[in-house]
Amino acid sequence: METIRIDILNPKAKKLLKDLMDLKLIRISEEGSSTENTVKEPSSAYRGKEVKAILDELAKKHGFSDIEDPTDWQRNERKDRKFD
């Protein structure tokens, strides 16, 4: 067994690590702790700042400017639920 330290820079990476843990390919424990299978959650402030940065970037690029009617767009694009 090999032990390495991983600094999670993107919350999406944590999901990958959890998936590997679920497959019993890795074991995760907090640094300095003997508790296994624990992952620290990123702070809500960090997540909020990350989401804001993404939304700001989309606004700069006018990412959704071609969508004339957001409700109609969702109704046509989303297949996971029915819109009335």
mmCIF file of C-alpha atoms in Angstrom:
data_model
loop_
_atom_site.group_PDB
_atom_site.id
_atom_site.type_symbol
_atom_site.label_atom_id
_atom_site.label_comp_id
_atom_site.label_asym_id
_atom_site.label_seq_id
_atom_site.Cartn_x
_atom_site.Cartn_y
_atom_site.Cartn_z
ATOM 1 C CA MET A 1 0.000 0.000 0.000
ATOM 2 C CA GLU A 2 1.228 3.498 -0.849
ATOM 3 C CA THR A 3 0.134 6.690 0.905
ATOM 4 C CA ILE A 4 0.044 10.046 -0.872
ATOM 5 C CA ARG A 5 -1.309 13.473 0.004
ATOM 6 C CA ILE A 6 -3.756 15.095 -2.419
ATOM 7 C CA ASP A 7 -4.783 18.753 -2.280
ATOM 8 C CA ILE A 8 -8.198 19.073 -3.903
ATOM 9 C CA LEU A 9 -8.256 22.229 -6.005
ATOM 10 C CA ASN A 10 -11.545 21.588 -7.781
ATOM 11 C CA PRO A 11 -14.603 20.126 -5.999
ATOM 12 C CA LYS A 12 -15.236 17.885 -9.032
ATOM 13 C CA ALA A 13 -12.059 15.980 -8.156
ATOM 14 C CA LYS A 14 -13.572 15.072 -4.787
ATOM 15 C CA LYS A 15 -16.427 13.285 -6.567
ATOM 16 C CA LEU A 16 -13.910 11.217 -8.518
ATOM 17 C CA LEU A 17 -12.120 10.301 -5.302
ATOM 18 C CA LYS A 18 -15.405 9.312 -3.647
ATOM 19 C CA ASP A 19 -16.208 7.101 -6.644
ATOM 20 C CA LEU A 20 -12.826 5.381 -6.329
ATOM 21 C CA MET A 21 -13.468 4.918 -2.615
ATOM 22 C CA ASP A 22 -16.900 3.386 -3.338
ATOM 23 C CA LEU A 23 -15.206 0.915 -5.687
ATOM 24 C CA LYS A 24 -12.856 0.062 -2.805
ATOM 25 C CA LEU A 25 -9.843 1.104 -4.879
ATOM 26 C CA ILE A 26 -8.689 3.740 -2.395
ATOM 27 C CA ARG A 27 -9.223 4.624 1.262
ATOM 28 C CA ILE A 28 -9.570 8.260 2.286
ATOM 29 C CA SER A 29 -8.797 9.610 5.721
ATOM 30 C CA GLU A 30 -8.365 13.146 6.971
ATOM 31 C CA GLU A 31 -4.799 14.244 7.523
ATOM 32 C CA GLY A 32 -3.754 13.628 11.111
ATOM 33 C CA SER A 33 -6.813 11.451 11.728
ATOM 34 C CA SER A 34 -7.243 7.722 11.933
ATOM 35 C CA THR A 35 -10.874 7.974 10.788
ATOM 36 C CA GLU A 36 -11.234 6.258 7.438
ATOM 37 C CA ASN A 37 -13.569 7.088 4.572
ATOM 38 C CA THR A 38 -13.929 10.775 5.377
ATOM 39 C CA VAL A 39 -13.556 13.659 2.979
ATOM 40 C CA LYS A 40 -13.576 17.301 4.025
ATOM 41 C CA GLU A 41 -16.257 19.308 2.292
ATOM 42 C CA PRO A 42 -15.133 22.517 0.624
ATOM 43 C CA SER A 43 -16.435 25.532 2.486
ATOM 44 C CA SER A 44 -19.643 27.114 1.245
ATOM 45 C CA ALA A 45 -17.725 30.382 0.850
ATOM 46 C CA TYR A 46 -15.295 28.644 -1.524
ATOM 47 C CA ARG A 47 -18.142 27.068 -3.508
ATOM 48 C CA GLY A 48 -19.965 30.399 -3.653
ATOM 49 C CA LYS A 49 -16.892 32.184 -4.968
ATOM 50 C CA GLU A 50 -16.317 29.445 -7.552
ATOM 51 C CA VAL A 51 -19.928 29.585 -8.772
ATOM 52 C CA LYS A 52 -19.788 33.386 -8.937
ATOM 53 C CA ALA A 53 -16.597 33.240 -11.013
ATOM 54 C CA ILE A 54 -18.200 30.794 -13.444
ATOM 55 C CA LEU A 55 -21.352 32.897 -13.775
ATOM 56 C CA ASP A 56 -19.278 36.069 -14.260
ATOM 57 C CA GLU A 57 -17.325 34.352 -17.041
ATOM 58 C CA LEU A 58 -20.553 33.244 -18.734
ATOM 59 C CA ALA A 59 -21.896 36.799 -18.502
ATOM 60 C CA LYS A 60 -18.724 38.192 -20.120
ATOM 61 C CA LYS A 61 -19.070 35.715 -22.985
ATOM 62 C CA HIS A 62 -22.821 36.316 -23.278
ATOM 63 C CA GLY A 63 -23.124 32.550 -22.879
ATOM 64 C CA PHE A 64 -26.905 32.423 -22.988
ATOM 65 C CA SER A 65 -27.697 35.460 -25.120
ATOM 66 C CA ASP A 66 -29.015 33.302 -27.969
ATOM 67 C CA ILE A 67 -31.779 31.867 -25.757
ATOM 68 C CA GLU A 68 -34.824 34.016 -26.388
ATOM 69 C CA ASP A 69 -37.233 32.215 -24.050
ATOM 70 C CA PRO A 70 -35.499 30.410 -21.148
ATOM 71 C CA THR A 71 -38.657 28.543 -20.140
ATOM 72 C CA ASP A 72 -39.194 27.224 -23.654
ATOM 73 C CA TRP A 73 -35.499 26.339 -23.914
ATOM 74 C CA GLN A 74 -35.666 24.294 -20.688
ATOM 75 C CA ARG A 75 -38.822 22.568 -21.821
ATOM 76 C CA ASN A 76 -37.083 21.478 -25.044
ATOM 77 C CA GLU A 77 -33.643 20.637 -23.609
ATOM 78 C CA ARG A 78 -34.368 18.993 -20.273
ATOM 79 C CA LYS A 79 -35.299 15.341 -20.678
ATOM 80 C CA ASP A 80 -34.952 14.411 -16.997
ATOM 81 C CA ARG A 81 -38.296 15.929 -16.021
ATOM 82 C CA LYS A 82 -41.564 17.008 -17.558
ATOM 83 C CA PHE A 83 -42.437 20.693 -17.655
ATOM 84 C CA ASP A 84 -46.101 21.702 -17.705
#
